C-alpha cells in the first residue's frame, strides 16, 4: 500500500539522514514529492510504499527519533 | 460558459475535475476550487444578491455547487454590530463585531458544512463524517439531520460537555477517541481511506473551506458594499483566515466592491501560536507546537494553511497577537459586558488580540475594523464558570432583598 505523510524536522534533526535511514531499516520505498529544508528546520512531503505493518513501524521509528509525522490531508481537526 | 472550471493544486497548478478529492496526486499539495471569474462577473450583481435568501446561499454564484438541491439550515447572514461601547473602551472609532455565534448550531462552521453537505448530496454520499474539536461536530450532525444523511463524528474524549451535547442532540454516531488531537487526526485520515464517506474536512475539504468566504461577502454587503480597513480573525488551521482574504479579493475581481482588501490580523492563544510566533520572529516557516490552551477549538499545533496565512498577514500589512488564557477569559467578559455578546474561548482570543493590536498601534483608531466572533459562549462554559459573579441567594422577603442590595454595586433608590 501507499501512504502520504508530512514529516516536520526539529532543528537538531535537520542534518540527520533520517529518510535514508528509514528506507534502509524498513521495507518501505520512500518517494519525496515536496520539501523545504533550511538550516534550522524543515519539512518533507513524501509517500511511503510497503505493507501496512512495515509503514506503521517506519512511522513509529521516525516519531521516536523526534520527527513530527502528520497525514497529508490538511488539518482534519478544525473547530 | 461554466462558472466552475474544476479543482486546481495550490502548489503546482495541476488541474482536476470536480470530484471528492483534496490532494494533488503529483505533488501532494492541497486542491482548491478554480472559478472562471469573467463568467461570474457577467452573472452577479448587488441586485441579484439582494433578491437571494438571507443565508450564505445569497452568494451562490461564488460557491462551488452545481445541483438544484441546497442543504440549508439558515447558516449565515448573521448580525454585523456597530460596537460603540467596546470601541470606546479600546480607543477605536469604527469598530464592528461580526457575530457568528448566532448561527443555527452556534458557530461559523454551519457555513462550511452547509456547502460540504450540499456537495455530499451532489456526489451521492450516504454518510457525512468529520473529526472535530466540537463546533464542526455540531454543524455536521445538524446538517446531516436536515439532509437525511447518516452522520458519524469523531472527537477527542476530553471535549467540553456543551460541544458533545450540541452534536449529540441531532442523533449522530459520536466516536470519542482516547488520545491527543493528533491521534484523532491520524485515525480519521485512515478511516477516510477505507470507508466511502463524505468527510467534510478531508475528501470534501476543497468545497467545505469555500463556505468561509461568505464571512467576507456578508461583511462587505452589510457595510454597504465596501471592505473594512482592518479585520481580526482567529487562526486554528488557517483556513478561515485565508478564505476571508480570498472572499474580499473575489468581490473586487467580480466588480462588487471597489475598495482594496482589508489589512488581515491574526489572533492565536499563546498556548498554541505557531503562526503568530513565526510572524513576530520574521520567519517563513511555521514550526509545529504542542497545544496547551483553554481555546480548544484553536488548538491545532501544525496548521495546514499556516504558511499561507503568514503570507497574507505580511502581504496585507496586518499584524498578529498571541494571548494568554487569562487574557482569553478577560476577552470573553469584556465583549459580554460591553456589547451583550457571549462568545466561546476562540472569541475571547479574538477580542484579547484586538485589544493588544490597538495598544501596539497596529490597528489605527480611525480604521473601520471588524472582529470576527466565530462561536457561542454556552459551548465553553467551563472556561468562565469560576470567573463570574455567583447569584445572591436570599430569603423571599423585601427585607432580605434590600439587605442584599445595600451590599451590591447596583445604584438604585426606591420610589418612596
Short mmCIF file of C-alpha atoms in Angstrom, two decimals:
data_model
loop_
_atom_site.label_atom_id
_atom_site.label_comp_id
_atom_site.label_asym_id
_atom_site.label_seq_id
_atom_site.Cartn_x
_atom_site.Cartn_y
_atom_site.Cartn_z
CA UNK A 1 0.00 0.00 0.00
CA UNK A 2 0.97 3.66 -0.38
CA UNK A 3 0.53 6.35 2.27
CA UNK A 4 1.23 10.08 2.22
CA UNK A 5 2.88 11.89 5.10
CA UNK A 6 4.22 15.27 6.13
CA UNK A 7 7.46 14.91 8.12
CA UNK A 8 8.46 18.02 10.08
CA UNK A 9 12.02 18.10 11.43
CA UNK A 10 13.15 19.94 14.55
CA UNK A 11 16.49 21.84 14.32
CA UNK A 12 18.55 19.03 15.88
CA UNK A 13 17.46 16.57 13.17
CA UNK A 14 17.89 18.75 10.09
CA UNK A 15 21.38 17.39 9.39
CA UNK A 16 20.46 13.75 10.05
CA UNK A 17 19.81 11.46 7.03
CA UNK A 18 16.53 10.30 8.55
CA UNK A 19 14.74 9.38 5.31
CA UNK A 20 17.74 7.40 4.02
CA UNK A 21 17.95 5.55 7.35
CA UNK A 22 14.21 4.86 7.26
CA UNK A 23 14.49 3.32 3.79
CA UNK A 24 17.45 1.17 4.88
CA UNK A 25 15.86 0.00 8.15
CA UNK A 26 12.36 -0.83 6.92
CA UNK A 27 10.97 -2.48 3.82
CA UNK A 28 9.39 0.71 2.53
CA UNK A 29 10.01 2.77 -0.59
CA UNK A 30 10.30 6.50 0.12
CA UNK A 31 9.18 8.92 -2.58
CA UNK A 32 9.60 12.64 -1.85
CA UNK A 33 7.14 14.98 -3.60
CA UNK A 34 7.79 18.35 -1.98
CA UNK A 35 10.22 19.64 0.61
CA UNK A 36 11.59 22.76 2.22
CA UNK A 37 14.63 22.31 4.39
CA UNK A 38 16.69 25.14 5.85
CA UNK A 39 19.49 25.30 8.36
CA UNK A 40 17.27 25.34 11.42
CA UNK A 41 14.12 23.48 10.38
CA UNK A 42 12.44 21.69 7.54
CA UNK A 43 9.53 19.66 6.25
CA UNK A 44 9.19 16.92 3.66
CA UNK A 45 6.00 15.66 2.00
CA UNK A 46 6.54 12.08 0.93
CA UNK A 47 4.92 8.77 0.07
CA UNK A 48 5.76 5.53 1.84
CA UNK A 49 5.08 2.30 -0.05
CA UNK A 50 5.14 -1.10 1.63
CA UNK A 51 2.99 -3.36 3.79
CA UNK A 52 0.69 -1.66 6.32
CA UNK A 53 2.67 -3.11 9.23
CA UNK A 54 6.01 -2.01 7.84
CA UNK A 55 4.77 1.53 7.15
CA UNK A 56 3.40 1.70 10.69
CA UNK A 57 6.74 0.56 12.13
CA UNK A 58 8.63 3.05 9.99
CA UNK A 59 6.40 5.93 11.10
CA UNK A 60 6.72 4.92 14.77
CA UNK A 61 10.51 4.83 14.35
CA UNK A 62 10.57 8.32 12.79
CA UNK A 63 8.38 9.68 15.60
CA UNK A 64 10.67 8.10 18.20
CA UNK A 65 13.60 9.88 16.54
CA UNK A 66 11.78 13.21 17.11
CA UNK A 67 10.16 13.77 13.69
CA UNK A 68 6.60 15.10 13.75
CA UNK A 69 4.51 12.96 11.39
CA UNK A 70 1.16 14.24 10.06
CA UNK A 71 -1.11 12.72 7.41
CA UNK A 72 -1.35 14.77 4.19
CA UNK A 73 -4.99 15.77 4.27
CA UNK A 74 -4.71 19.25 5.69
CA UNK A 75 -5.78 19.58 9.28
CA UNK A 76 -8.64 17.21 9.85
CA UNK A 77 -9.37 18.81 13.18
CA UNK A 78 -10.88 22.19 12.81
CA UNK A 79 -13.19 23.74 15.36
CA UNK B 1 -19.63 29.05 -20.19
CA UNK B 2 -19.07 27.29 -16.88
CA UNK B 3 -18.68 29.22 -13.62
CA UNK B 4 -16.56 26.46 -12.10
CA UNK B 5 -13.60 25.18 -14.08
CA UNK B 6 -12.55 22.37 -11.74
CA UNK B 7 -10.06 21.80 -8.95
CA UNK B 8 -6.54 23.19 -9.07
CA UNK B 9 -3.45 22.36 -6.99
CA UNK B 10 -2.44 25.37 -4.93
CA UNK B 11 1.22 24.34 -5.21
CA UNK B 12 1.86 23.05 -8.74
CA UNK B 13 -1.25 24.32 -10.55
CA UNK B 14 -2.32 20.92 -11.96
CA UNK B 15 -5.99 20.70 -12.86
CA UNK B 16 -8.52 18.07 -11.75
CA UNK B 17 -12.24 17.54 -12.41
CA UNK B 18 -14.82 18.29 -9.70
CA UNK B 19 -14.60 15.16 -7.54
CA UNK B 20 -14.43 14.37 -3.81
CA UNK B 21 -10.61 14.64 -3.68
CA UNK B 22 -8.43 17.04 -1.74
CA UNK B 23 -4.77 16.31 -2.51
CA UNK B 24 -2.81 16.63 -5.76
CA UNK B 25 -1.63 13.19 -6.93
CA UNK B 26 1.56 14.67 -8.30
CA UNK B 27 2.95 16.94 -5.55
CA UNK B 28 0.52 16.15 -2.70
CA UNK B 29 -0.40 19.84 -2.47
CA UNK B 30 -3.91 20.99 -1.42
CA UNK B 31 -6.59 21.30 -4.11
CA UNK B 32 -8.73 24.39 -4.47
CA UNK B 33 -11.84 25.23 -6.50
CA UNK B 34 -10.94 27.08 -9.70
CA UNK B 35 -13.58 29.59 -10.89
CA UNK B 36 -13.99 31.50 -14.12
CA UNK B 37 -14.39 34.99 -12.65
CA UNK B 38 -15.17 36.54 -16.04
CA UNK B 39 -18.29 34.37 -16.22
CA UNK B 40 -19.28 35.18 -12.64
CA UNK B 41 -18.71 38.90 -13.24
CA UNK B 42 -21.29 38.87 -16.02
CA UNK B 43 -23.75 36.93 -13.88
CA UNK B 44 -23.56 38.56 -10.45
CA UNK B 45 -24.85 41.93 -9.21
CA UNK B 46 -25.83 43.68 -5.99
CA UNK B 47 -29.48 43.38 -7.01
CA UNK B 48 -29.27 39.65 -7.75
CA UNK B 49 -27.70 39.06 -4.32
CA UNK B 50 -30.32 41.22 -2.58
CA UNK B 51 -33.05 39.01 -4.05
CA UNK B 52 -31.49 35.86 -2.61
CA UNK B 53 -32.26 34.17 0.73
CA UNK B 54 -30.99 35.70 3.96
CA UNK B 55 -28.42 32.92 4.32
CA UNK B 56 -25.00 32.17 2.82
CA UNK B 57 -26.84 30.96 -0.30
CA UNK B 58 -27.47 34.52 -1.47
CA UNK B 59 -23.82 34.27 -2.66
CA UNK B 60 -24.38 31.02 -4.51
CA UNK B 61 -22.73 32.35 -7.69
CA UNK B 62 -19.42 32.40 -5.77
CA UNK B 63 -19.84 28.96 -4.17
CA UNK B 64 -18.81 25.60 -5.70
CA UNK B 65 -22.23 23.96 -6.09
CA UNK B 66 -23.93 22.96 -9.32
CA UNK B 67 -27.07 20.98 -8.45
CA UNK B 68 -30.54 22.18 -7.52
CA UNK B 69 -30.72 20.74 -4.03
CA UNK B 70 -29.18 23.04 -1.42
CA UNK B 71 -28.84 21.81 2.18
CA UNK B 72 -29.65 24.97 4.11
CA UNK B 73 -30.46 25.29 7.82
CA UNK B 74 -30.15 29.09 7.55
CA UNK B 75 -26.44 29.43 8.09
CA UNK B 76 -25.06 32.91 7.74
CA UNK B 77 -26.34 36.43 7.27
CA UNK B 78 -25.52 36.91 10.94
CA UNK B 79 -25.51 40.38 12.54
CA UNK B 80 -22.72 42.89 11.97
CA UNK B 81 -22.89 45.06 15.07
CA UNK B 82 -21.51 48.57 15.46
CA UNK B 83 -19.59 48.07 18.72
CA UNK B 84 -19.52 51.58 20.13
CA UNK B 85 -19.09 50.59 23.78
CA UNK B 86 -16.19 48.22 23.14
CA UNK B 87 -14.73 50.66 20.61
CA UNK B 88 -14.76 53.45 23.17
CA UNK B 89 -13.13 51.16 25.73
CA UNK B 90 -10.35 50.19 23.31
CA UNK B 91 -9.95 53.53 21.56
CA UNK B 92 -11.42 52.61 18.16
CA UNK B 93 -13.80 54.97 16.36
CA UNK B 94 -15.31 52.47 13.90
CA UNK B 95 -15.35 49.00 15.45
CA UNK B 96 -17.75 46.28 14.31
CA UNK B 97 -18.38 42.76 15.61
CA UNK B 98 -19.38 40.05 13.14
CA UNK B 99 -21.43 37.84 15.44
CA UNK B 100 -21.28 34.31 14.04
CA UNK B 101 -22.11 32.86 17.46
CA UNK B 102 -25.79 33.01 16.45
CA UNK B 103 -25.66 30.53 13.58
CA UNK B 104 -28.09 27.56 13.77
CA UNK B 105 -25.58 25.27 15.54
CA UNK B 106 -23.90 28.26 17.20
CA UNK B 107 -20.66 28.62 15.28
CA UNK B 108 -19.33 29.70 11.86
CA UNK B 109 -18.92 26.00 10.99
CA UNK B 110 -22.51 25.99 9.72
CA UNK B 111 -21.25 27.98 6.71
CA UNK B 112 -18.62 25.46 5.62
CA UNK B 113 -20.75 22.43 6.45
CA UNK B 114 -23.75 23.75 4.51
CA UNK B 115 -21.55 23.88 1.40
CA UNK B 116 -19.92 20.49 2.14
CA UNK B 117 -23.25 18.76 2.80
CA UNK B 118 -24.71 20.16 -0.39
CA UNK B 119 -21.71 18.70 -2.25
CA UNK B 120 -22.05 15.37 -0.38
CA UNK B 121 -25.63 15.11 -1.65
CA UNK B 122 -24.50 16.08 -5.19
CA UNK B 123 -21.84 13.36 -5.12
CA UNK B 124 -24.33 10.79 -3.80
CA UNK B 125 -22.75 10.03 -0.41
CA UNK B 126 -24.91 8.49 2.32
CA UNK B 127 -22.70 9.09 5.38
CA UNK B 128 -21.48 12.54 6.47
CA UNK B 129 -18.42 12.49 8.75
CA UNK B 130 -15.80 14.71 10.34
CA UNK B 131 -13.15 14.89 13.01
CA UNK B 132 -13.67 17.84 15.23
CA UNK B 133 -12.86 19.71 18.39
CA UNK B 134 -16.58 20.30 18.80
CA UNK B 135 -18.11 23.06 16.70
CA UNK B 136 -17.69 21.14 13.48
CA UNK B 137 -19.27 18.02 15.00
CA UNK B 138 -22.36 20.08 15.93
CA UNK B 139 -22.64 21.55 12.42
CA UNK B 140 -22.14 18.18 10.68
CA UNK B 141 -24.72 16.44 12.86
CA UNK B 142 -27.27 19.21 12.29
CA UNK B 143 -26.82 19.35 8.52
CA UNK B 144 -26.87 15.54 8.19
CA UNK B 145 -30.20 15.54 10.01
CA UNK B 146 -31.58 18.14 7.62
CA UNK B 147 -30.27 16.32 4.54
CA UNK B 148 -31.44 12.89 5.68
CA UNK B 149 -27.87 11.54 5.73
CA UNK B 150 -26.31 9.33 8.38
CA UNK B 151 -23.65 11.07 10.48
CA UNK B 152 -20.50 9.86 12.22
CA UNK B 153 -18.38 12.41 14.07
CA UNK B 154 -15.01 11.88 15.75
CA UNK B 155 -13.97 13.94 18.77
CA UNK B 156 -11.22 13.86 21.39
CA UNK B 157 -12.55 12.28 24.58
CA UNK B 158 -11.77 15.35 26.72
CA UNK B 159 -14.11 17.72 24.86
CA UNK B 160 -16.26 20.34 26.62
CA UNK B 161 -19.69 18.96 27.65
CA UNK B 162 -21.56 21.71 25.77
CA UNK B 163 -20.00 20.72 22.48
CA UNK B 164 -20.69 16.99 22.90
CA UNK B 165 -24.31 17.72 23.78
CA UNK B 166 -24.61 20.25 20.95
CA UNK B 167 -23.73 17.47 18.50
CA UNK B 168 -25.46 14.52 20.22
CA UNK B 169 -28.91 16.11 20.15
CA UNK B 170 -29.08 15.67 16.34
CA UNK B 171 -28.54 11.91 16.68
CA UNK B 172 -25.18 11.19 15.01
CA UNK B 173 -22.86 8.35 15.98
CA UNK B 174 -20.23 10.06 18.13
CA UNK B 175 -16.83 8.41 18.48
CA UNK B 176 -14.82 9.85 21.39
CA UNK B 177 -11.17 8.92 20.99
CA UNK B 178 -8.80 8.35 23.89
CA UNK B 179 -5.80 10.31 22.72
CA UNK B 180 -4.50 13.67 21.64
CA UNK B 181 -5.91 15.82 18.86
CA UNK B 182 -3.14 14.49 16.62
CA UNK B 183 -4.28 10.93 17.28
CA UNK B 184 -7.81 11.79 16.16
CA UNK B 185 -6.40 13.48 13.08
CA UNK B 186 -4.33 10.44 12.07
CA UNK B 187 -7.08 7.91 12.73
CA UNK B 188 -9.60 9.86 10.66
CA UNK B 189 -7.27 10.08 7.68
CA UNK B 190 -7.03 6.26 7.77
CA UNK B 191 -10.81 5.83 8.10
CA UNK B 192 -11.33 8.21 5.17
CA UNK B 193 -9.08 5.96 3.04
CA UNK B 194 -11.05 2.85 3.98
CA UNK B 195 -14.73 3.95 4.00
CA UNK B 196 -16.60 5.71 1.18
CA UNK B 197 -17.84 8.51 3.43
CA UNK B 198 -18.10 12.24 2.93
CA UNK B 199 -15.53 13.52 5.43
CA UNK B 200 -16.33 17.21 5.19
CA UNK B 201 -12.81 18.31 6.10
CA UNK B 202 -10.88 15.58 4.29
CA UNK B 203 -12.18 14.49 0.88
CA UNK B 204 -14.66 17.39 0.68
CA UNK B 205 -12.19 19.94 2.04
CA UNK B 206 -11.79 21.96 -1.20
CA UNK B 207 -15.57 22.62 -1.23
CA UNK B 208 -16.07 22.83 2.53
CA UNK B 209 -13.46 25.54 3.04
CA UNK B 210 -15.08 27.76 0.38
CA UNK B 211 -18.01 28.35 2.75
CA UNK B 212 -15.81 30.58 4.90
CA UNK B 213 -15.60 33.14 2.10
CA UNK B 214 -19.17 34.17 2.90
CA UNK B 215 -17.83 35.82 6.06
CA UNK B 216 -16.14 38.35 3.78
CA UNK B 217 -19.11 38.75 1.41
CA UNK B 218 -21.57 39.43 4.22
CA UNK B 219 -19.43 41.99 6.00
CA UNK B 220 -18.86 43.86 2.72
CA UNK B 221 -22.59 43.85 1.95
CA UNK B 222 -23.50 44.89 5.49
CA UNK B 223 -21.06 47.81 5.28
CA UNK B 224 -22.81 49.00 2.11
CA UNK B 225 -20.59 47.12 -0.36
CA UNK B 226 -17.13 48.04 0.81
CA UNK B 227 -14.36 46.13 2.53
CA UNK B 228 -13.37 47.17 6.06
CA UNK B 229 -9.89 48.65 6.57
CA UNK B 230 -8.78 46.04 9.06
CA UNK B 231 -10.08 42.66 10.26
CA UNK B 232 -9.06 40.45 13.19
CA UNK B 233 -9.54 36.72 12.62
CA UNK B 234 -8.66 33.76 14.88
CA UNK B 235 -6.34 31.10 13.44
CA UNK B 236 -6.64 27.34 14.00
CA UNK B 237 -5.74 25.61 10.72
CA UNK B 238 -5.52 28.99 8.96
CA UNK B 239 -8.27 28.02 6.51
CA UNK B 240 -10.78 30.61 7.79
CA UNK B 241 -8.11 33.33 7.61
CA UNK B 242 -7.08 32.55 4.03
CA UNK B 243 -10.67 32.18 2.82
CA UNK B 244 -11.79 35.51 4.28
CA UNK B 245 -8.89 37.10 2.39
CA UNK B 246 -9.92 35.24 -0.75
CA UNK B 247 -13.52 36.40 -0.31
CA UNK B 248 -12.64 40.10 -0.22
CA UNK B 249 -10.36 39.73 -3.23
CA UNK B 250 -13.04 37.89 -5.20
CA UNK B 251 -15.57 40.67 -4.56
CA UNK B 252 -13.19 43.06 -6.23
CA UNK B 253 -12.49 40.65 -9.09
CA UNK B 254 -16.17 40.31 -9.95
CA UNK B 255 -16.85 44.04 -9.60
CA UNK B 256 -18.98 44.06 -6.43
CA UNK B 257 -16.63 46.36 -4.46
CA UNK B 258 -14.01 48.96 -5.43
CA UNK B 259 -12.15 49.12 -2.11
CA UNK B 260 -8.89 47.22 -1.58
CA UNK B 261 -8.97 44.10 0.65
CA UNK B 262 -8.52 44.76 4.37
CA UNK B 263 -5.38 44.50 6.44
CA UNK B 264 -5.59 41.00 7.94
CA UNK B 265 -4.53 40.49 11.56
CA UNK B 266 -4.25 37.07 13.19
CA UNK B 267 -5.31 36.05 16.69
CA UNK B 268 -3.99 32.94 18.44
CA UNK B 269 -3.76 31.66 22.00
CA UNK B 270 -0.24 31.84 23.46
CA UNK B 271 -0.55 28.12 24.25
CA UNK B 272 -0.87 27.34 20.54
CA UNK B 273 0.55 30.16 18.44
CA UNK B 274 2.69 28.71 15.63
CA UNK B 275 1.61 31.32 13.05
CA UNK B 276 1.88 34.34 15.34
CA UNK B 277 5.29 33.17 16.59
CA UNK B 278 6.60 32.81 13.01
CA UNK B 279 5.22 36.24 12.09
CA UNK B 280 6.75 38.01 15.07
CA UNK B 281 10.11 36.26 14.52
CA UNK B 282 10.14 37.27 10.84
CA UNK B 283 10.33 33.63 9.73
CA UNK B 284 8.74 31.94 6.71
CA UNK B 285 8.41 28.54 8.37
CA UNK B 286 5.56 27.74 10.74
CA UNK B 287 7.06 25.43 13.34
CA UNK B 288 4.68 22.87 14.89
CA UNK B 289 3.86 23.20 18.59
CA UNK B 290 2.14 21.04 21.21
CA UNK B 291 -1.09 22.88 22.08
CA UNK B 292 -1.81 23.83 25.71
CA UNK B 293 -4.66 26.33 25.88
CA UNK B 294 -8.26 26.65 27.05
CA UNK B 295 -9.12 27.71 23.47
CA UNK B 296 -9.57 24.10 22.33
CA UNK B 297 -11.23 25.00 19.04
CA UNK B 298 -8.00 26.77 18.03
CA UNK B 299 -5.65 24.06 19.34
CA UNK B 300 -4.05 22.89 16.10
CA UNK B 301 -0.30 22.50 16.54
CA UNK B 302 0.68 22.14 12.87
CA UNK B 303 -1.77 24.26 10.87
CA UNK B 304 -2.15 23.11 7.26
CA UNK B 305 -2.79 26.62 5.96
CA UNK B 306 -0.39 28.29 8.41
CA UNK B 307 2.20 29.24 5.80
CA UNK B 308 -0.48 30.72 3.54
CA UNK B 309 -1.95 32.70 6.46
CA UNK B 310 1.53 34.01 7.27
CA UNK B 311 1.97 35.28 3.71
CA UNK B 312 -1.40 37.04 3.85
CA UNK B 313 -0.65 38.81 7.14
CA UNK B 314 2.50 40.24 5.57
CA UNK B 315 1.05 40.96 2.14
CA UNK B 316 -1.99 42.76 3.55
CA UNK B 317 0.03 44.82 6.05
CA UNK B 318 -1.72 43.24 9.04
CA UNK B 319 -0.37 42.12 12.38
CA UNK B 320 -0.60 39.27 14.87
CA UNK B 321 -1.02 38.72 18.59
CA UNK B 322 -0.92 35.68 20.88
CA UNK B 323 -2.80 35.98 24.16
CA UNK B 324 -2.69 34.12 27.49
CA UNK B 325 -5.52 32.02 28.93
CA UNK B 326 -6.19 34.78 31.48
CA UNK B 327 -6.50 37.34 28.67
CA UNK B 328 -8.88 34.98 26.81
CA UNK B 329 -11.24 34.90 29.82
CA UNK B 330 -10.97 38.69 30.13
CA UNK B 331 -11.73 39.00 26.41
CA UNK B 332 -14.89 36.89 26.74
CA UNK B 333 -16.06 39.01 29.69
CA UNK B 334 -15.17 42.29 28.00
CA UNK B 335 -17.26 41.50 24.91
CA UNK B 336 -20.17 40.29 27.05
CA UNK B 337 -20.11 43.30 29.38
CA UNK B 338 -19.73 45.95 26.67
CA UNK B 339 -21.79 44.58 23.78
CA UNK B 340 -24.05 41.86 25.20
CA UNK B 341 -22.44 39.08 23.14
CA UNK B 342 -21.40 35.83 24.83
CA UNK B 343 -18.64 34.13 22.86
CA UNK B 344 -16.63 30.97 23.35
CA UNK B 345 -12.90 30.86 24.05
CA UNK B 346 -11.95 31.43 20.39
CA UNK B 347 -13.89 34.72 20.51
CA UNK B 348 -12.06 35.59 23.72
CA UNK B 349 -8.81 35.11 21.81
CA UNK B 350 -10.04 37.47 19.07
CA UNK B 351 -11.11 40.23 21.48
CA UNK B 352 -7.93 39.96 23.57
CA UNK B 353 -5.81 40.07 20.40
CA UNK B 354 -7.82 43.05 19.12
CA UNK B 355 -7.03 44.87 22.38
CA UNK B 356 -3.32 44.04 22.08
CA UNK B 357 -3.14 45.14 18.45
CA UNK B 358 -4.75 48.50 19.26
CA UNK B 359 -2.40 49.04 22.20
CA UNK B 360 0.59 48.21 19.98
CA UNK B 361 -0.56 50.73 17.38
CA UNK B 362 -1.03 48.04 14.69
CA UNK B 363 -4.72 48.95 14.36
CA UNK B 364 -5.19 52.70 13.96
CA UNK B 365 -8.06 54.37 15.87
CA UNK B 366 -9.77 55.63 12.69
CA UNK B 367 -9.71 52.34 10.77
CA UNK B 368 -13.03 50.62 10.04
CA UNK B 369 -12.25 47.44 11.96
CA UNK B 370 -14.16 44.15 12.09
CA UNK B 371 -13.53 41.47 14.73
CA UNK B 372 -14.83 38.05 13.70
CA UNK B 373 -16.58 36.19 16.56
CA UNK B 374 -16.86 32.59 15.44
CA UNK B 375 -18.60 30.64 18.23
CA UNK B 376 -21.06 30.77 21.13
CA UNK B 377 -20.10 31.03 24.80
CA UNK B 378 -22.62 28.47 26.02
CA UNK B 379 -20.41 25.79 24.45
CA UNK B 380 -17.36 26.53 26.61
CA UNK B 381 -18.88 27.34 29.99
CA UNK B 382 -16.00 25.58 31.75
CA UNK B 383 -13.67 28.42 30.76
CA UNK B 384 -15.59 31.14 32.60
CA UNK B 385 -17.59 29.38 35.30
CA UNK B 386 -15.06 30.30 38.02
CA UNK B 387 -14.69 33.88 36.80
CA UNK B 388 -18.24 35.19 37.00
CA UNK B 389 -20.36 36.60 39.85
CA UNK B 390 -22.44 34.00 41.67
CA UNK B 391 -26.16 34.55 42.27
CA UNK B 392 -27.02 36.33 45.53
CA UNK B 393 -29.21 33.85 47.41
CA UNK B 394 -31.82 35.37 49.73
CA UNK B 395 -34.99 34.52 51.68
CA UNK B 396 -38.24 35.51 49.87
CA UNK B 397 -38.67 38.86 51.69
CA UNK B 398 -38.29 42.54 50.81
CA UNK B 399 -36.04 43.00 53.83
CA UNK B 400 -33.63 40.31 52.63
CA UNK B 401 -33.63 41.84 49.14
CA UNK B 402 -32.78 45.32 50.46
CA UNK B 403 -30.03 43.94 52.65
CA UNK B 404 -28.54 42.29 49.56
CA UNK B 405 -28.98 45.48 47.51
CA UNK B 406 -27.15 47.54 50.12
CA UNK B 407 -24.11 45.34 49.71
CA UNK B 408 -24.12 45.45 45.90
CA UNK B 409 -22.74 47.73 43.18
CA UNK B 410 -26.24 48.49 41.90
CA UNK B 411 -27.23 52.15 42.24
CA UNK B 412 -30.98 52.21 42.98
CA UNK B 413 -33.27 54.24 45.25
CA UNK B 414 -36.84 53.11 45.98
CA UNK B 415 -39.59 55.43 44.62
CA UNK B 416 -40.78 56.18 48.16
#
